[in-house]
Coordinates of C-alpha atoms and ligand atoms in Angstrom, one line a residue:
Chain A
M1 CA -34.2 26.3 14.8
A2 CA -37.3 26.3 16.6
T3 CA -37.0 29.7 17.8
E4 CA -36.7 31.0 14.3
D5 CA -39.6 28.9 13.1
H6 CA -41.7 30.7 16.3
V7 CA -40.6 34.1 14.9
D8 CA -41.6 33.3 11.4
Q9 CA -45.0 31.8 11.6
P10 CA -46.9 34.5 12.9
A11 CA -45.6 37.1 10.1
A12 CA -49.0 36.5 8.3
D13 CA -48.1 39.6 6.4
Q14 CA -45.5 37.6 4.3
P15 CA -47.2 36.6 1.1
E16 CA -47.9 32.7 0.8
E17 CA -46.6 32.5 -2.8
G18 CA -43.9 34.0 -4.9
V19 CA -40.6 34.6 -3.5
R20 CA -40.3 35.2 0.1
R21 CA -37.2 36.9 1.6
R22 CA -35.8 34.0 3.2
D23 CA -35.8 32.0 0.0
F24 CA -34.3 34.8 -1.9
L25 CA -31.5 34.9 0.8
N26 CA -31.1 31.0 0.8
V27 CA -30.8 31.1 -3.0
A28 CA -28.1 34.1 -3.2
A29 CA -26.0 32.6 -0.4
V30 CA -25.8 29.3 -1.8
S31 CA -24.9 30.7 -5.3
V32 CA -22.4 32.9 -4.0
A33 CA -20.7 29.8 -1.9
G34 CA -21.1 27.6 -5.2
V35 CA -19.6 29.9 -7.7
G36 CA -17.0 30.6 -5.1
G37 CA -16.4 27.0 -4.8
V38 CA -16.1 26.6 -8.3
I39 CA -13.7 29.3 -8.8
A40 CA -11.5 28.1 -6.3
I41 CA -11.0 25.0 -8.3
L42 CA -9.6 26.8 -11.4
P43 CA -5.9 27.3 -9.7
L44 CA -6.1 23.7 -9.0
V45 CA -6.5 23.1 -12.4
N46 CA -4.6 25.7 -13.9
Q47 CA -1.1 24.7 -11.9
M48 CA -1.2 21.6 -14.1
N49 CA -0.7 23.6 -17.3
P50 CA 3.2 24.0 -18.8
D51 CA 5.1 26.1 -16.5
A52 CA 6.4 29.5 -17.6
D53 CA 10.0 27.7 -17.8
V54 CA 8.6 25.1 -20.0
L55 CA 7.0 27.8 -22.1
A56 CA 9.8 30.1 -22.4
L57 CA 10.5 28.3 -25.6
A58 CA 13.8 28.9 -26.8
S59 CA 14.2 28.8 -30.6
I60 CA 17.2 27.3 -31.9
D61 CA 19.4 27.7 -34.7
V62 CA 20.9 24.7 -36.5
D63 CA 23.9 24.7 -38.6
L64 CA 22.9 22.6 -41.8
S65 CA 26.2 22.6 -43.9
A66 CA 27.3 19.4 -42.6
V67 CA 24.2 17.4 -43.8
E68 CA 24.7 15.7 -46.9
P69 CA 21.5 15.0 -49.1
G70 CA 19.9 11.7 -48.2
Q71 CA 21.1 12.2 -44.4
T72 CA 18.9 12.9 -41.4
I73 CA 19.9 14.9 -38.5
K74 CA 17.9 14.5 -35.1
T75 CA 17.9 17.6 -32.8
S76 CA 15.8 18.5 -30.0
W77 CA 13.4 21.3 -29.5
R78 CA 11.2 22.3 -26.8
K79 CA 12.0 19.0 -25.2
Q80 CA 10.8 17.4 -28.3
P81 CA 12.9 15.4 -30.9
L82 CA 12.9 17.1 -34.3
F83 CA 13.9 15.5 -37.8
I84 CA 15.9 17.6 -40.3
R85 CA 16.3 15.8 -43.5
H86 CA 18.2 16.5 -46.4
L87 CA 16.0 15.3 -49.2
T88 CA 17.8 13.7 -52.4
E89 CA 16.7 14.6 -56.0
D90 CA 15.0 11.1 -56.1
E91 CA 13.1 11.7 -52.8
I92 CA 11.9 15.0 -53.9
A93 CA 10.5 13.8 -57.4
E94 CA 8.9 10.7 -55.5
A95 CA 7.1 12.9 -53.2
R96 CA 5.8 15.1 -56.2
A97 CA 4.7 12.4 -57.9
V98 CA 2.0 11.7 -55.4
D99 CA -1.5 12.5 -56.1
V100 CA -2.4 14.7 -53.2
S101 CA -5.8 14.3 -53.2
A102 CA -5.7 10.8 -52.3
L103 CA -3.7 11.4 -49.3
R104 CA -5.1 11.4 -45.8
D105 CA -3.9 14.3 -44.8
P106 CA -3.6 16.2 -48.5
Q107 CA -0.5 18.4 -48.4
T108 CA 2.0 19.0 -51.0
L109 CA 5.9 18.9 -50.5
E110 CA 5.7 22.7 -51.0
E111 CA 3.4 23.1 -48.5
R112 CA 5.5 21.1 -46.2
T113 CA 9.0 22.9 -46.7
A114 CA 10.3 26.5 -47.3
E115 CA 10.3 28.4 -50.5
G116 CA 13.5 27.8 -52.4
Y117 CA 14.7 25.0 -49.5
E118 CA 12.4 22.3 -50.8
Q119 CA 15.2 19.8 -50.0
W120 CA 14.8 20.3 -46.5
L121 CA 12.4 18.6 -44.9
I122 CA 12.1 19.8 -41.1
S123 CA 9.5 18.0 -38.9
L124 CA 8.9 17.0 -35.4
A125 CA 10.0 13.4 -35.0
V126 CA 6.8 12.7 -32.9
C127 CA 4.4 10.1 -34.5
T128 CA 0.8 11.8 -34.7
H129 CA -0.6 8.7 -33.8
L130 CA 0.4 8.2 -30.1
G131 CA 3.7 10.1 -30.0
C132 CA 6.5 7.5 -30.5
I133 CA 9.9 8.5 -32.5
P134 CA 9.6 7.0 -35.9
L135 CA 12.4 5.3 -37.4
G136 CA 14.3 6.3 -40.8
A137 CA 16.7 8.8 -39.5
A138 CA 19.8 7.0 -38.9
P139 CA 21.1 5.2 -41.6
G140 CA 20.2 1.5 -42.0
E141 CA 17.0 2.1 -40.0
N142 CA 13.5 0.9 -41.2
K143 CA 12.2 3.9 -43.6
G144 CA 8.8 2.0 -44.0
E145 CA 6.9 1.4 -47.2
F146 CA 7.3 4.8 -48.9
G147 CA 10.7 5.7 -48.3
G148 CA 10.3 8.3 -45.3
Y149 CA 9.9 7.0 -41.7
F150 CA 8.7 4.1 -40.1
C151 CA 6.8 4.3 -36.4
P152 CA 7.6 1.0 -35.3
C153 CA 4.9 1.3 -32.1
H154 CA 1.7 0.6 -34.2
G155 CA 3.2 0.5 -37.6
S156 CA 2.6 3.9 -39.1
H157 CA 4.6 4.8 -42.8
Y158 CA 5.6 8.2 -43.8
D159 CA 6.7 9.2 -47.0
T160 CA 9.7 11.2 -48.2
A161 CA 7.7 14.5 -47.4
G162 CA 6.8 13.0 -43.8
R163 CA 3.2 12.6 -45.0
I164 CA 1.2 9.8 -43.4
R165 CA 0.5 7.1 -45.9
K166 CA -0.4 3.9 -44.0
G167 CA -1.1 3.0 -40.5
P168 CA -3.0 4.4 -38.0
A169 CA -1.4 8.1 -37.4
P170 CA -4.2 10.5 -38.5
T171 CA -1.9 13.2 -39.9
N172 CA 1.3 14.0 -41.4
L173 CA 4.5 14.7 -39.5
V174 CA 4.1 18.3 -37.9
V175 CA 6.3 20.8 -39.4
P176 CA 7.3 23.4 -36.9
E177 CA 7.8 27.1 -37.7
Y178 CA 11.0 28.0 -39.0
A179 CA 13.1 30.5 -41.2
F180 CA 16.2 30.1 -43.2
T181 CA 18.3 32.8 -42.0
S182 CA 21.5 32.1 -44.6
D183 CA 21.6 28.9 -47.0
T184 CA 22.9 26.6 -44.2
T185 CA 21.5 28.1 -41.0
V186 CA 17.8 27.5 -39.8
T187 CA 16.2 29.0 -36.8
I188 CA 13.4 26.9 -35.5
G189 CA 10.7 28.1 -33.2
Chain B
M1 CA -27.1 -5.0 7.5
S2 CA -27.3 -8.8 7.9
F3 CA -29.6 -11.7 8.2
P4 CA -31.8 -11.7 11.3
W5 CA -30.0 -14.8 12.6
A6 CA -26.8 -13.2 12.7
E7 CA -25.3 -13.6 15.9
Q8 CA -25.3 -10.3 18.1
Y9 CA -22.0 -8.8 19.4
T10 CA -22.0 -8.9 23.2
P11 CA -18.7 -7.1 24.6
K12 CA -16.9 -9.9 26.8
N13 CA -15.1 -7.3 29.1
P14 CA -15.6 -4.2 30.8
F15 CA -13.2 -2.3 28.6
M16 CA -14.8 -3.7 25.4
K17 CA -18.3 -2.8 26.8
W18 CA -17.3 0.8 27.7
M19 CA -15.8 1.2 24.0
D20 CA -18.8 -0.2 22.3
E21 CA -21.0 2.3 24.0
R22 CA -18.3 5.3 22.6
L23 CA -16.8 4.2 19.4
P24 CA -18.4 0.5 18.2
I25 CA -15.4 -0.5 16.1
P26 CA -15.1 -3.8 17.5
R27 CA -18.6 -4.3 16.8
L28 CA -18.4 -3.0 13.0
V29 CA -15.6 -5.5 12.7
Y30 CA -17.6 -8.4 14.4
N31 CA -20.6 -7.6 12.0
S32 CA -18.5 -7.1 9.0
V33 CA -16.2 -9.9 8.8
G34 CA -16.7 -11.7 12.0
A35 CA -18.9 -14.2 13.6
G36 CA -21.7 -11.5 13.1
Y37 CA -21.7 -12.2 9.4
P38 CA -23.4 -15.3 8.1
V39 CA -22.0 -16.2 4.7
P40 CA -23.6 -18.7 2.3
R41 CA -22.0 -22.1 3.3
N42 CA -21.4 -23.4 -0.2
L43 CA -18.7 -20.7 -1.2
N44 CA -15.9 -22.4 -3.3
Y45 CA -12.5 -21.3 -3.6
F46 CA -13.5 -18.4 -6.3
W47 CA -14.8 -16.6 -3.6
N48 CA -11.3 -16.2 -1.8
F49 CA -10.1 -13.5 -4.4
G50 CA -11.9 -10.6 -2.9
V51 CA -10.0 -11.1 0.1
L52 CA -6.9 -11.6 -1.9
A53 CA -7.3 -8.2 -3.7
G54 CA -7.5 -6.6 -0.4
L55 CA -4.3 -8.4 0.9
A56 CA -2.6 -7.3 -2.1
L57 CA -3.7 -3.7 -1.9
M58 CA -2.2 -3.7 1.6
I59 CA 1.0 -5.0 0.3
Q60 CA 1.3 -2.1 -2.2
I61 CA 0.6 0.5 0.3
V62 CA 2.9 -0.7 2.8
T63 CA 5.7 -1.5 0.4
G64 CA 4.9 1.5 -1.7
I65 CA 5.0 4.1 1.7
V66 CA 8.6 2.8 2.3
L67 CA 9.8 2.9 -1.1
A68 CA 8.4 6.5 -1.2
M69 CA 11.1 7.3 1.6
H70 CA 14.2 6.3 -0.9
Y71 CA 12.7 7.4 -4.0
T72 CA 13.3 10.9 -5.5
P73 CA 10.6 12.1 -8.2
E74 CA 13.1 14.4 -10.6
A75 CA 13.8 13.7 -13.6
G76 CA 17.3 13.7 -13.4
M77 CA 17.3 11.6 -10.4
A78 CA 14.6 9.5 -10.2
F79 CA 16.2 6.5 -12.4
A80 CA 19.4 6.5 -10.2
S81 CA 17.3 6.8 -6.9
V82 CA 15.4 3.5 -8.0
E83 CA 18.9 1.9 -8.6
H84 CA 19.7 3.3 -5.2
I85 CA 16.8 1.3 -3.7
M86 CA 17.9 -2.1 -5.4
R87 CA 21.8 -1.7 -4.4
D88 CA 22.3 0.5 -1.3
V89 CA 19.0 0.5 0.5
N90 CA 18.8 -2.0 3.2
S91 CA 16.1 -4.7 1.9
G92 CA 15.2 -2.4 -1.1
W93 CA 15.8 -4.9 -3.6
L94 CA 13.0 -7.0 -1.8
L95 CA 10.8 -4.1 -1.0
R96 CA 10.7 -3.0 -4.6
Y97 CA 10.4 -6.5 -6.4
L98 CA 7.3 -6.9 -4.0
H99 CA 5.7 -3.5 -4.9
F100 CA 6.8 -4.2 -8.7
N101 CA 5.4 -7.7 -9.0
G102 CA 2.7 -7.3 -6.4
A103 CA 1.3 -5.0 -8.9
S104 CA 0.9 -7.8 -10.9
F105 CA -0.3 -10.3 -8.5
F106 CA -3.0 -7.3 -7.8
F107 CA -4.4 -7.6 -11.2
I108 CA -4.4 -11.3 -11.4
V109 CA -6.3 -11.7 -8.4
V110 CA -8.7 -8.9 -9.4
Y111 CA -9.2 -10.3 -12.6
I112 CA -10.1 -13.8 -11.2
H113 CA -12.4 -12.1 -9.1
I114 CA -14.1 -10.2 -12.2
F115 CA -14.3 -13.3 -14.0
R116 CA -16.1 -15.1 -11.0
G117 CA -18.5 -12.2 -10.6
L118 CA -19.2 -12.7 -14.2
Y119 CA -19.6 -16.4 -14.3
F120 CA -21.8 -16.5 -11.0
G121 CA -24.0 -13.3 -11.9
S122 CA -22.5 -11.5 -8.9
Y123 CA -23.4 -8.4 -10.7
K124 CA -27.2 -8.9 -10.8
A125 CA -30.0 -7.5 -8.5
P126 CA -29.4 -7.1 -5.8
R127 CA -25.8 -6.5 -5.9
E128 CA -25.6 -4.1 -9.0
M129 CA -23.9 -1.1 -6.8
V130 CA -21.3 -3.9 -5.7
W131 CA -20.3 -4.4 -9.4
L132 CA -20.4 -1.0 -10.4
L133 CA -18.3 0.1 -7.4
G134 CA -15.8 -2.9 -8.6
V135 CA -15.6 -1.3 -12.1
V136 CA -14.7 2.0 -10.7
I137 CA -12.0 0.3 -8.5
L138 CA -10.5 -1.2 -11.7
L139 CA -10.3 1.9 -13.4
L140 CA -8.7 3.4 -10.3
M141 CA -6.4 0.5 -10.3
M142 CA -5.5 1.0 -13.7
A143 CA -4.6 4.7 -13.6
T144 CA -2.5 3.9 -10.6
A145 CA -0.5 1.2 -12.1
F146 CA 0.0 3.2 -14.9
M147 CA 1.4 6.3 -13.1
G148 CA 3.3 3.9 -10.8
Y149 CA 5.2 2.3 -14.0
V150 CA 6.0 6.2 -15.2
L151 CA 8.0 6.6 -11.6
P152 CA 11.4 4.4 -12.1
W153 CA 11.8 6.8 -15.5
G154 CA 13.2 4.3 -17.5
Q155 CA 12.7 4.0 -21.2
M156 CA 9.3 2.2 -21.0
S157 CA 8.2 4.6 -18.3
Y158 CA 8.9 7.6 -20.7
W159 CA 7.1 6.3 -23.4
A160 CA 4.1 5.0 -21.8
A161 CA 3.6 8.3 -20.4
Q162 CA 3.8 9.5 -23.9
V163 CA 1.6 6.9 -25.6
I164 CA -0.9 7.1 -22.5
T165 CA -1.2 10.9 -22.6
G166 CA -1.1 10.6 -26.3
L167 CA -4.5 8.9 -26.1
F168 CA -6.3 12.3 -25.0
A169 CA -4.7 14.2 -27.8
A170 CA -6.9 12.3 -30.1
I171 CA -9.9 14.2 -29.0
P172 CA -10.9 16.8 -31.4
L173 CA -10.1 20.3 -30.6
V174 CA -9.3 20.5 -26.9
G175 CA -7.0 17.0 -27.0
E176 CA -3.9 18.8 -27.6
S177 CA -4.2 21.1 -24.9
L178 CA -5.4 18.4 -22.7
Q179 CA -2.5 16.4 -23.3
Q180 CA -0.1 19.3 -22.4
W181 CA -2.2 19.8 -19.6
L182 CA -1.9 16.4 -18.2
L183 CA 2.0 16.4 -18.9
G184 CA 2.7 19.8 -17.8
G185 CA 4.5 20.3 -21.1
F186 CA 4.9 19.3 -24.6
A187 CA 6.7 16.2 -23.7
P188 CA 7.1 14.1 -20.5
D189 CA 9.2 16.0 -18.1
N190 CA 9.5 16.7 -14.4
A191 CA 6.4 18.1 -14.2
T192 CA 4.8 14.8 -15.4
L193 CA 7.2 13.0 -12.8
N194 CA 6.0 15.0 -10.2
R195 CA 2.3 15.2 -10.6
F196 CA 2.3 11.4 -11.3
F197 CA 4.2 10.6 -8.1
S198 CA 1.6 12.7 -6.1
L199 CA -1.2 10.8 -7.6
H200 CA 0.5 7.5 -7.4
Y201 CA 0.4 8.1 -3.7
L202 CA -2.9 9.5 -3.3
L203 CA -5.1 6.9 -5.4
P204 CA -4.6 3.8 -3.5
F205 CA -6.1 5.3 -0.7
V206 CA -9.0 6.5 -2.7
I207 CA -9.3 2.6 -3.7
L208 CA -9.4 1.8 0.0
G209 CA -12.6 4.1 0.2
C210 CA -14.2 2.5 -2.6
I211 CA -13.3 -1.1 -1.3
I212 CA -15.2 0.1 2.0
L213 CA -18.2 1.2 0.0
H214 CA -17.7 -2.0 -2.2
I215 CA -18.1 -4.4 0.9
W216 CA -20.7 -2.2 2.5
A217 CA -23.1 -2.5 -0.5
L218 CA -22.1 -6.3 -0.6
H219 CA -23.1 -6.6 3.0
L220 CA -26.4 -5.4 2.6
P221 CA -27.5 -8.6 0.7
G222 CA -24.7 -10.8 1.6
S223 CA -22.5 -12.5 -0.7
N224 CA -23.4 -14.6 -3.6
N225 CA -22.8 -17.9 -3.7
P226 CA -22.0 -20.9 -6.8
T227 CA -25.7 -21.7 -7.2
G228 CA -26.8 -17.8 -7.3
I229 CA -29.9 -18.9 -5.3
D230 CA -30.9 -16.5 -2.4
V231 CA -30.2 -17.6 1.1
K232 CA -33.5 -19.1 2.7
G233 CA -32.5 -19.5 6.3
P234 CA -29.9 -20.0 8.7
Q235 CA -29.3 -23.6 7.4
D236 CA -27.8 -22.1 4.2
T237 CA -25.2 -19.9 6.1
I238 CA -22.2 -20.2 8.2
P239 CA -20.6 -17.4 10.1
F240 CA -17.6 -15.4 8.3
H241 CA -15.5 -16.4 11.3
P242 CA -14.0 -18.8 11.7
Y243 CA -15.2 -20.7 9.0
Y244 CA -14.2 -18.2 6.2
T245 CA -11.4 -16.7 7.9
A246 CA -9.9 -20.1 7.8
K247 CA -10.3 -20.5 4.3
D248 CA -9.2 -17.0 3.2
G249 CA -6.6 -17.5 5.6
F250 CA -5.4 -20.7 3.6
G251 CA -5.9 -19.0 0.1
A252 CA -3.7 -15.9 1.5
G253 CA -1.1 -18.6 2.3
V254 CA -0.9 -20.0 -1.4
F255 CA -0.9 -16.4 -2.9
L256 CA 1.7 -15.3 -1.0
I257 CA 3.5 -18.6 -1.7
A258 CA 3.2 -17.8 -5.4
L259 CA 4.4 -14.0 -4.9
A260 CA 7.3 -15.2 -3.2
I261 CA 8.5 -17.8 -5.9
V262 CA 8.2 -15.0 -8.2
V263 CA 9.7 -12.4 -6.2
F264 CA 12.6 -14.7 -5.4
F265 CA 13.4 -16.5 -8.4
A266 CA 11.9 -14.5 -11.4
P267 CA 11.5 -11.1 -10.3
N268 CA 11.9 -9.6 -13.7
F269 CA 9.6 -12.0 -15.3
L270 CA 6.8 -9.7 -15.8
G271 CA 8.7 -6.6 -16.5
H272 CA 10.3 -5.4 -19.4
A273 CA 14.4 -5.0 -19.9
D274 CA 14.2 -1.9 -21.6
N275 CA 12.9 0.0 -18.4
Y276 CA 16.3 -0.7 -17.0
I277 CA 17.5 2.1 -19.5
E278 CA 17.2 5.4 -18.4
A279 CA 14.6 7.5 -20.3
N280 CA 15.6 8.9 -23.1
P281 CA 13.3 11.4 -24.9
L282 CA 15.2 11.2 -28.3
S283 CA 15.0 7.2 -29.0
T284 CA 11.7 5.0 -29.0
P285 CA 12.2 1.6 -27.8
A286 CA 11.6 -0.7 -31.2
H287 CA 8.8 -2.4 -29.5
I288 CA 6.8 -0.4 -27.0
V289 CA 4.3 -2.2 -25.0
P290 CA 2.5 -1.6 -21.6
E291 CA 2.4 -3.9 -18.7
W292 CA 0.9 -7.2 -19.2
Y293 CA -2.4 -6.4 -17.6
F294 CA -3.2 -3.7 -19.9
W295 CA -2.6 -5.9 -23.1
P296 CA -6.3 -6.8 -24.0
F297 CA -6.8 -3.2 -23.6
Y298 CA -4.1 -2.1 -25.8
A299 CA -5.1 -4.8 -28.2
I300 CA -8.4 -2.9 -28.8
L301 CA -6.6 0.3 -29.1
R302 CA -4.5 -0.7 -31.7
A303 CA -7.5 -2.6 -33.7
F304 CA -8.7 0.2 -35.4
T305 CA -6.7 1.0 -38.6
V306 CA -9.2 2.7 -40.9
D307 CA -11.0 6.2 -40.7
F308 CA -14.6 6.2 -40.6
I309 CA -16.4 9.5 -40.0
L310 CA -13.8 9.8 -37.1
E311 CA -10.1 9.4 -37.1
A312 CA -8.9 5.8 -36.4
K313 CA -7.0 6.9 -33.8
L314 CA -9.8 8.4 -32.1
W315 CA -12.0 5.1 -32.6
G316 CA -9.4 3.3 -30.9
V317 CA -9.3 5.5 -27.6
I318 CA -13.1 5.5 -27.6
A319 CA -13.3 1.7 -28.1
M320 CA -10.4 0.9 -25.1
F321 CA -12.5 3.0 -22.9
A322 CA -15.8 1.7 -23.9
S323 CA -14.4 -1.8 -23.3
I324 CA -14.5 -1.0 -19.6
I325 CA -17.4 1.4 -19.7
V326 CA -19.7 -1.2 -21.2
L327 CA -19.0 -3.2 -18.1
F328 CA -21.0 -0.6 -15.9
F329 CA -24.2 -1.5 -18.0
L330 CA -23.8 -5.1 -17.5
P331 CA -26.4 -5.5 -15.0
W332 CA -28.8 -4.2 -17.4
L333 CA -27.7 -5.8 -20.4
D334 CA -28.0 -9.4 -18.9
R335 CA -31.6 -9.7 -18.0
S336 CA -31.8 -13.5 -17.0
P337 CA -32.9 -13.7 -13.5
V338 CA -30.8 -16.8 -13.1
R339 CA -27.6 -15.6 -11.5
S340 CA -25.1 -18.8 -11.7
G341 CA -23.6 -19.9 -15.0
T342 CA -23.9 -23.2 -13.7
F343 CA -27.6 -23.2 -14.7
R344 CA -27.5 -21.5 -17.9
P345 CA -26.5 -24.0 -20.4
K346 CA -25.9 -21.1 -23.2
F347 CA -24.4 -18.7 -21.2
K348 CA -21.9 -21.0 -20.0
I349 CA -20.5 -21.6 -23.5
W350 CA -20.3 -18.1 -24.6
F351 CA -18.9 -17.0 -21.2
W352 CA -15.6 -19.5 -21.8
V353 CA -15.7 -18.1 -25.6
L354 CA -15.4 -14.5 -23.8
V355 CA -12.6 -15.7 -21.6
V356 CA -10.5 -17.3 -24.6
D357 CA -11.4 -13.8 -26.6
I358 CA -9.7 -11.8 -23.7
I359 CA -7.0 -14.2 -23.3
A360 CA -6.4 -13.8 -27.1
L361 CA -6.6 -9.9 -27.0
A362 CA -3.8 -10.1 -24.4
Y363 CA -1.5 -12.3 -26.3
L364 CA -2.4 -9.9 -29.5
G365 CA -1.6 -6.5 -27.1
G366 CA 1.6 -7.8 -26.4
A367 CA 2.4 -8.5 -30.0
P368 CA 4.2 -6.3 -32.5
A369 CA 1.6 -4.0 -34.8
E370 CA 1.8 -6.2 -37.7
E371 CA -0.3 -8.6 -39.8
P372 CA -1.8 -11.0 -38.8
Y373 CA -2.0 -9.6 -35.5
V374 CA -3.9 -6.8 -36.2
M375 CA -6.6 -8.5 -38.3
F376 CA -6.7 -11.1 -35.4
S377 CA -7.0 -8.2 -32.7
Q378 CA -9.9 -6.9 -35.0
I379 CA -12.1 -10.5 -35.0
A380 CA -11.3 -10.1 -31.3
T381 CA -12.4 -6.8 -30.4
I382 CA -15.7 -7.2 -32.3
Y383 CA -16.3 -10.3 -30.6
Y384 CA -15.6 -8.4 -27.2
F385 CA -18.3 -5.9 -27.7
A386 CA -20.7 -8.4 -29.5
H387 CA -20.5 -10.6 -26.3
F388 CA -21.9 -7.6 -23.9
L389 CA -24.2 -6.0 -26.1
I390 CA -25.6 -8.5 -28.6
I391 CA -24.9 -12.1 -27.1
L392 CA -25.8 -11.6 -23.6
P393 CA -29.0 -9.6 -24.1
L394 CA -30.2 -12.3 -26.7
I395 CA -29.2 -15.3 -24.5
S396 CA -30.7 -14.0 -21.5
R397 CA -34.1 -13.9 -23.4
T398 CA -33.9 -17.1 -25.5
E399 CA -32.1 -19.6 -23.0
R400 CA -34.0 -22.1 -20.9
P401 CA -32.3 -22.5 -17.6
L402 CA -32.0 -25.9 -16.1
P403 CA -34.0 -26.6 -12.9
L404 CA -32.8 -24.5 -9.7
P405 CA -32.0 -26.5 -6.5
N406 CA -34.7 -25.5 -3.9
S407 CA -32.1 -24.2 -1.5
I408 CA -28.4 -24.1 -0.8
T409 CA -28.2 -26.7 1.6
E410 CA -30.1 -28.9 -0.5
A411 CA -27.4 -28.1 -3.3
V412 CA -24.9 -28.9 -1.1
L413 CA -26.4 -31.9 0.7
G414 CA -28.6 -33.5 -1.7
K415 CA -32.3 -33.7 -1.1
D416 CA -32.5 -36.4 1.4
K417 CA -30.1 -34.8 4.3
T418 CA -32.4 -32.2 5.3
T419 CA -31.5 -32.4 8.8
A420 CA -27.8 -31.4 8.2
Q421 CA -26.5 -28.2 10.7
P422 CA -23.8 -26.1 9.5
V423 CA -21.4 -27.3 12.2
A424 CA -22.4 -30.8 11.2
A425 CA -21.2 -30.5 7.8
E426 CA -17.6 -32.0 7.1
Ligands
FES1 S1 2.7 6.0 -32.1 FE1 3.4 5.9 -34.1 S2 2.0 4.5 -34.8 FE2 1.2 4.5 -32.8

C-alpha cells in the first residue's frame, strides 16, 4: 500500500481533476466483477424453473362416449386435475341466460366451449383463488349456489359454464387448449 | 458492550489465560450471558421467553438433524418414510413428535415474547434494531414452518403447498410464472418437495445467525424491564449469571414439562388428521386450514371478498403480508417516550383489545370460510391495521402517562429502602 502511494504521489503530471487512470481501472474492474457476480446468480435462479421432464407436456386423449349428460369426469393433465362435464340441456340454458356483462370475468358459454360441442365443458379443476379442487363433479357433492362447482376452501361458487359467480376467486375456471378428434374423443394439450 | 460496572473477565487458570489471548470465546460467553452481563433486577417471568425461544430452536435443530437421517424427500416415498420413522426407527416416534410439537411450542413462546415486547415497549429507542431483527426472525420462522409442514407429503402438506404458493400467483403479470418457479412445475411435486427440504434444513441456521445479531443488538443498550425506565446505576442491575440463568433454568423446566405432556399424552392434538392421508393431487380435503400458528394471518387473507381496483385475492395477499410488514414500522408509529404499558393508561386498554383481536382472528382463521366468520374476520382485520396505523400514533400524542418511578430500585423496593444492595434483595 504505502509503496504504491509513494509511486503515485510525485506523478504531478496526473491531472488533479477528471478521470484518473487508476479511477477508471477501479471502476472498470469492480463493474466487471459485479456484472459477473449478477450473471452467476442466473443459473441458481433458473434451476428452480420447471424441469424439461415436467415441461414435456404430454397431451392426453380422452374418450367421452361413456359420459352421460349431467355427469362429470375427473382426469389429470400435466399433473393438474381436469374436469370434463357433460352439460344437460337445462344447464346449457342456464349458462346462456346469464347477463354476461354483470360477470366478474365476462365470458359466454360459447367462448368457453368448442364450436358444435357446447355440451362439453372442459376446464382445469383448479380453483382460480388459491388452487383447491372445487366440489361438484361427483354425484352428491355440493355444486354451489349456481349449480356448477363449489370450492370449499374459501367458498368460491362457479356456475354451469365454470364461471366465477361468488366468492374470492378472481377468474373463471381455466379452459385448456383442446380439440375434438371425433364426436366422442378429445385431445387435450 | 455493557454497563461500566460489569464485572471483568479474569481467566482462572493458565489454560484459560492462554485461550483468552488467542480465541477469547470464554470472555465472550462471560460478557454476554455470564456474570459480566448486568441485567435490570426487576425482570418478571415474561422475560424468560427469549431464552425459551432459543431453547425451542435448539430442540428443533437437534431433532430435525436426526430426522433427516431417516426421511426421504421424494414424492413417492416421503409419506412412507415418515411412517417408517414413526413405526420402525428406534425412538423415531419420540423424535418426530418432539419436532412436530416443538414447532408449535416455538411459536407459542415467540408469540408471548412478541406480546411482551409490545406491552413493555421493548421496540422503542434504543432497541429498534432488536425489534426489527425479531420481525425478520418471525418471517424466517414462518417460512421454515411452512416448508417443514409440506415434507410429510400428507394431504394437508400437499394442499398447503398448493395454496401458499398460489398466493404468489395473485401478483399481476408475473404471478403465474412465479408460482411455477417456486414449485418447479405446474402443481406441487417432487421438485417442490426436494427444494422445500433443502430450504427447511438451511433456514434454521439462518435464524440462528439472526438470533446472534438480535442478541448482539440487545446487549448494546441492555435488556428493557417491566418499568421501561433506564438503568441508572449498579444498584438497578444484577449479573445475568447466576440470577437469570437460574430463573431461565426454572422457566425451561416448566416449558419442557409442558412440551413433554403434549408429546406423550396428546401428540396429535395440534395437528390435523388429514395429514395422515398421503397427498392426493386429485382430491382437496373438505376443510383446508394451515397450522394453528398461521390462523390469524389466514383470517386476514380470507377477509377480502370484493374487488376494489385490484382483485380481492390480491388484496388478501397484500394484507396478509402487510400485517407483518407493519410491525417493521412500529417503533416509528408509536412515538410515546414512555416504554412500559404499565404507565400508559390508554395504551394499556388498546393493547388488550389487540390481544383479543388477534385471538379472535386466530379463531376465525381456523373456522370454515362461511358467514358469519367472514364478516367477523373483516371487522377483526380492520381493527388489526387500525390499531397500528391509527390508534397507536393517536394515543401516543394524546395520552397522559402516569408518573414514572425515579429508578428501577425505587420501583422494586419502594422509596424508603434506598440502601438496598442487589444481593440483599430477597
Ligand atoms: S382456493 Fe378456492 S376459494 Fe380459495
